[in-house]
Amino acid sequence: MRASRLLSLLLLLQSRGRMTAPELAAELEVSVRTIYRDVEALSAAGVPVYADRGPAGGYQLLDGYRTRLNGLTSEEASSLFLAGLPGPAAELGLAEVAANAELKVLAALPPEPRSHASRMRERFLLDVPGWYRTSDDVPHLSEVAEAVWEQRPLRMTYRRWGPRDVERVIHPYGLVLKGGSWYMVAALSDGPPGGDPRTYRVARILTVETLPGRFSRPEGFELGGFWRAYAREFRERMYTAEAVIRLAPGRGDLLAYTMGGDVVGAALAAAGEPDPEGWLTLTVPVESVTHARWLLLRMGADVEVLEPPELRALMREAVAELGKLYE
């Protein structure tokens, strides 16, 4: 275990350059004191690692030093092919490049890791879009991806919800594939330096033009951290109301499928004891009473809305209309 960690520490310094002890500790999920001991062990083994003191200091390798201890284990080689997504690679214009890279990695592997990797490719497939939907049509994705990579500003015509078309000049920071849809994270070019990035659905870009020059990415911006915070805030903004419902016995899985597993799971955990008939009273967050009406009607007679009164009234009206239709 420690040998693997020492190798990971060495490869981190080789690939990223100077890193502080807290940064290394966070990457390797150990304490800072453990990093101190590991650096001493590397130095004792003859690895030319040294420390720069001061606020801007950290550990780094002697210039020009490269380790040859970068061979892949069987599991690591297999994971590379599990992470391959041929559909998104093709959308980015990298299908042939990705296929060639896969062949080269296979050819370079020793027999045992190559066998593991080949079995992984043969027996596991990642299909990103959900059921009953197709991936977005993204004709401008490759141009956007090139601008992200080259740090080129873009002028685009974008269809906002409404619909309403707007023109924007942006600095694209990154691309995210979420549930089969591509999203671009970008900042307005005329905004303050390092201003808050926004998200744009790439399928809603109508026209795009790459502009001359290059922009500078804000220092400290990290795409994964931004997206996680954005997704969390999006969910918090999305749920603006609550509904109190009674749920029939054994229908928790159906409600979770209808309203979302995380939302219903939290509501079930907070629920009290069932009534004598086995029904549970739950408080669930909803986007709006009209949206909740549409969702809960799918549950049929397995759910009764107790509050708010306006949602209960909407359910009553819908049931009455259905009764007239099927008389």
Tab-separated table of N, CA and C in Angstrom, residues 47-113:
chain	number	residue	atom	x	y	z
A	47	VAL	N	15.613	9.587	-4.923
A	47	VAL	CA	14.804	10.434	-5.808
A	47	VAL	C	15.129	11.893	-5.507
A	48	PRO	N	15.505	12.700	-6.508
A	48	PRO	CA	15.908	14.091	-6.252
A	48	PRO	C	14.713	15.003	-6.031
A	49	VAL	N	14.078	14.892	-4.873
A	49	VAL	CA	12.953	15.747	-4.520
A	49	VAL	C	13.425	16.733	-3.466
A	50	TYR	N	13.054	18.003	-3.639
A	50	TYR	CA	13.470	19.012	-2.668
A	50	TYR	C	12.320	19.957	-2.396
A	51	ALA	N	12.455	20.722	-1.309
A	51	ALA	CA	11.378	21.601	-0.857
A	51	ALA	C	11.815	23.051	-0.977
A	52	ASP	N	10.874	23.885	-1.429
A	52	ASP	CA	11.052	25.345	-1.403
A	52	ASP	C	10.276	25.880	-0.214
A	53	ARG	N	10.906	26.678	0.598
A	53	ARG	CA	10.257	27.221	1.773
A	53	ARG	C	9.426	28.448	1.412
A	54	GLY	N	8.564	28.841	2.348
A	54	GLY	CA	7.810	30.073	2.185
A	54	GLY	C	6.395	29.826	1.694
A	55	PRO	N	5.568	30.900	1.655
A	55	PRO	CA	4.153	30.774	1.268
A	55	PRO	C	3.965	30.188	-0.132
A	56	ALA	N	4.885	30.478	-1.068
A	56	ALA	CA	4.752	29.991	-2.433
A	56	ALA	C	5.574	28.721	-2.659
A	57	GLY	N	6.023	28.101	-1.581
A	57	GLY	CA	6.894	26.947	-1.693
A	57	GLY	C	6.132	25.662	-1.913
A	58	GLY	N	6.864	24.573	-1.824
A	58	GLY	CA	6.290	23.252	-2.020
A	58	GLY	C	7.369	22.275	-2.418
A	59	TYR	N	6.963	21.038	-2.686
A	59	TYR	CA	7.897	20.002	-3.105
A	59	TYR	C	7.939	19.942	-4.624
A	60	GLN	N	9.122	19.649	-5.172
A	60	GLN	CA	9.245	19.426	-6.597
A	60	GLN	C	10.472	18.576	-6.875
A	61	LEU	N	10.496	18.013	-8.084
A	61	LEU	CA	11.616	17.181	-8.504
A	61	LEU	C	12.674	18.037	-9.172
A	62	LEU	N	13.893	17.560	-9.141
A	62	LEU	CA	14.980	18.238	-9.823
A	62	LEU	C	14.661	18.319	-11.311
A	63	ASP	N	14.907	19.464	-11.923
A	63	ASP	CA	14.606	19.668	-13.340
A	63	ASP	C	15.217	18.571	-14.194
A	64	GLY	N	14.387	18.021	-15.066
A	64	GLY	CA	14.868	16.993	-15.978
A	64	GLY	C	14.725	15.577	-15.467
A	65	TYR	N	14.370	15.406	-14.174
A	65	TYR	CA	14.240	14.053	-13.645
A	65	TYR	C	12.934	13.432	-14.120
A	66	ARG	N	12.989	12.211	-14.648
A	66	ARG	CA	11.805	11.472	-15.071
A	66	ARG	C	11.907	10.055	-14.549
A	67	THR	N	10.821	9.588	-13.959
A	67	THR	CA	10.801	8.205	-13.503
A	67	THR	C	10.328	7.292	-14.621
A	68	ARG	N	10.801	6.077	-14.612
A	68	ARG	CA	10.334	5.072	-15.569
A	68	ARG	C	9.338	4.118	-14.918
A	69	LEU	N	8.973	4.385	-13.670
A	69	LEU	CA	8.040	3.502	-12.966
A	69	LEU	C	6.604	3.909	-13.268
A	70	ASN	N	6.223	3.827	-14.548
A	70	ASN	CA	4.878	4.244	-14.936
A	70	ASN	C	4.114	3.121	-15.618
A	71	GLY	N	4.494	1.882	-15.366
A	71	GLY	CA	3.771	0.759	-15.941
A	71	GLY	C	2.385	0.627	-15.345
A	72	LEU	N	1.431	0.139	-16.153
A	72	LEU	CA	0.050	-0.008	-15.700
A	72	LEU	C	-0.164	-1.400	-15.126
A	73	THR	N	-0.923	-1.479	-14.019
A	73	THR	CA	-1.369	-2.772	-13.531
A	73	THR	C	-2.516	-3.263	-14.403
A	74	SER	N	-2.913	-4.525	-14.215
A	74	SER	CA	-4.023	-5.067	-15.003
A	74	SER	C	-5.303	-4.276	-14.774
A	75	GLU	N	-5.574	-3.936	-13.496
A	75	GLU	CA	-6.793	-3.210	-13.173
A	75	GLU	C	-6.761	-1.801	-13.754
A	76	GLU	N	-5.589	-1.137	-13.693
A	76	GLU	CA	-5.483	0.218	-14.239
A	76	GLU	C	-5.674	0.210	-15.747
A	77	ALA	N	-5.080	-0.767	-16.424
A	77	ALA	CA	-5.243	-0.852	-17.875
A	77	ALA	C	-6.692	-1.109	-18.246
A	78	SER	N	-7.373	-1.968	-17.471
A	78	SER	CA	-8.775	-2.248	-17.751
A	78	SER	C	-9.629	-1.012	-17.576
A	79	SER	N	-9.332	-0.216	-16.550
A	79	SER	CA	-10.153	0.961	-16.278
A	79	SER	C	-10.079	1.981	-17.401
A	80	LEU	N	-8.954	2.035	-18.119
A	80	LEU	CA	-8.837	2.960	-19.237
A	80	LEU	C	-9.873	2.664	-20.303
A	81	PHE	N	-10.130	1.392	-20.565
A	81	PHE	CA	-11.076	1.030	-21.609
A	81	PHE	C	-12.509	1.113	-21.099
A	82	LEU	N	-12.721	0.955	-19.799
A	82	LEU	CA	-14.049	1.168	-19.244
A	82	LEU	C	-14.421	2.630	-19.320
A	83	ALA	N	-13.433	3.534	-19.212
A	83	ALA	CA	-13.706	4.963	-19.265
A	83	ALA	C	-13.925	5.460	-20.682
A	84	GLY	N	-13.623	4.637	-21.695
A	84	GLY	CA	-13.773	5.094	-23.075
A	84	GLY	C	-15.234	5.205	-23.466
A	85	LEU	N	-15.633	6.329	-24.043
A	85	LEU	CA	-17.000	6.552	-24.491
A	85	LEU	C	-16.961	6.835	-25.993
A	86	PRO	N	-17.193	5.825	-26.850
A	86	PRO	CA	-17.064	6.047	-28.287
A	86	PRO	C	-18.044	7.069	-28.825
A	87	GLY	N	-19.275	7.117	-28.267
A	87	GLY	CA	-20.250	8.090	-28.751
A	87	GLY	C	-19.793	9.526	-28.538
A	88	PRO	N	-19.497	9.933	-27.300
A	88	PRO	CA	-18.996	11.293	-27.070
A	88	PRO	C	-17.702	11.590	-27.800
A	89	ALA	N	-16.806	10.600	-27.933
A	89	ALA	CA	-15.571	10.841	-28.670
A	89	ALA	C	-15.875	11.179	-30.124
A	90	ALA	N	-16.853	10.487	-30.708
A	90	ALA	CA	-17.226	10.773	-32.088
A	90	ALA	C	-17.834	12.168	-32.213
A	91	GLU	N	-18.660	12.564	-31.228
A	91	GLU	CA	-19.263	13.894	-31.267
A	91	GLU	C	-18.200	14.991	-31.186
A	92	LEU	N	-17.125	14.715	-30.473
A	92	LEU	CA	-16.039	15.679	-30.366
A	92	LEU	C	-15.098	15.639	-31.568
A	93	GLY	N	-15.373	14.727	-32.529
A	93	GLY	CA	-14.503	14.599	-33.681
A	93	GLY	C	-13.250	13.804	-33.400
A	94	LEU	N	-13.269	12.976	-32.353
A	94	LEU	CA	-12.072	12.251	-31.928
A	94	LEU	C	-12.235	10.745	-32.023
A	95	ALA	N	-13.218	10.266	-32.798
A	95	ALA	CA	-13.471	8.829	-32.845
A	95	ALA	C	-12.256	8.064	-33.346
A	96	GLU	N	-11.674	8.493	-34.466
A	96	GLU	CA	-10.527	7.791	-35.026
A	96	GLU	C	-9.315	7.923	-34.121
A	97	VAL	N	-9.114	9.114	-33.547
A	97	VAL	CA	-7.979	9.330	-32.648
A	97	VAL	C	-8.098	8.432	-31.422
A	98	ALA	N	-9.300	8.351	-30.845
A	98	ALA	CA	-9.501	7.523	-29.658
A	98	ALA	C	-9.280	6.050	-29.981
A	99	ALA	N	-9.753	5.603	-31.148
A	99	ALA	CA	-9.567	4.203	-31.537
A	99	ALA	C	-8.086	3.890	-31.725
A	100	ASN	N	-7.356	4.808	-32.349
A	100	ASN	CA	-5.921	4.586	-32.539
A	100	ASN	C	-5.176	4.556	-31.211
A	101	ALA	N	-5.567	5.456	-30.290
A	101	ALA	CA	-4.923	5.474	-28.976
A	101	ALA	C	-5.182	4.173	-28.230
A	102	GLU	N	-6.399	3.652	-28.357
A	102	GLU	CA	-6.729	2.396	-27.687
A	102	GLU	C	-5.874	1.258	-28.232
A	103	LEU	N	-5.705	1.213	-29.556
A	103	LEU	CA	-4.877	0.167	-30.153
A	103	LEU	C	-3.424	0.282	-29.698
A	104	LYS	N	-2.918	1.513	-29.618
A	104	LYS	CA	-1.533	1.709	-29.206
A	104	LYS	C	-1.313	1.297	-27.754
A	105	VAL	N	-2.284	1.630	-26.882
A	105	VAL	CA	-2.159	1.222	-25.480
A	105	VAL	C	-2.172	-0.299	-25.374
A	106	LEU	N	-3.089	-0.943	-26.122
A	106	LEU	CA	-3.141	-2.406	-26.097
A	106	LEU	C	-1.826	-3.011	-26.563
A	107	ALA	N	-1.284	-2.459	-27.637
A	107	ALA	CA	-0.052	-3.007	-28.181
A	107	ALA	C	1.119	-2.830	-27.227
A	108	ALA	N	1.106	-1.766	-26.427
A	108	ALA	CA	2.227	-1.470	-25.534
A	108	ALA	C	2.157	-2.241	-24.223
A	109	LEU	N	1.003	-2.829	-23.911
A	109	LEU	CA	0.842	-3.505	-22.631
A	109	LEU	C	1.489	-4.888	-22.645
A	110	PRO	N	1.996	-5.327	-21.489
A	110	PRO	CA	2.447	-6.718	-21.360
A	110	PRO	C	1.257	-7.662	-21.503
A	111	PRO	N	1.500	-8.954	-21.696
A	111	PRO	CA	0.403	-9.896	-21.983
A	111	PRO	C	-0.730	-9.905	-20.969
A	112	GLU	N	-0.402	-9.948	-19.655
A	112	GLU	CA	-1.480	-10.070	-18.667
A	112	GLU	C	-2.370	-8.829	-18.613
A	113	PRO	N	-1.815	-7.603	-18.483
A	113	PRO	CA	-2.693	-6.430	-18.523
A	113	PRO	C	-3.442	-6.300	-19.844
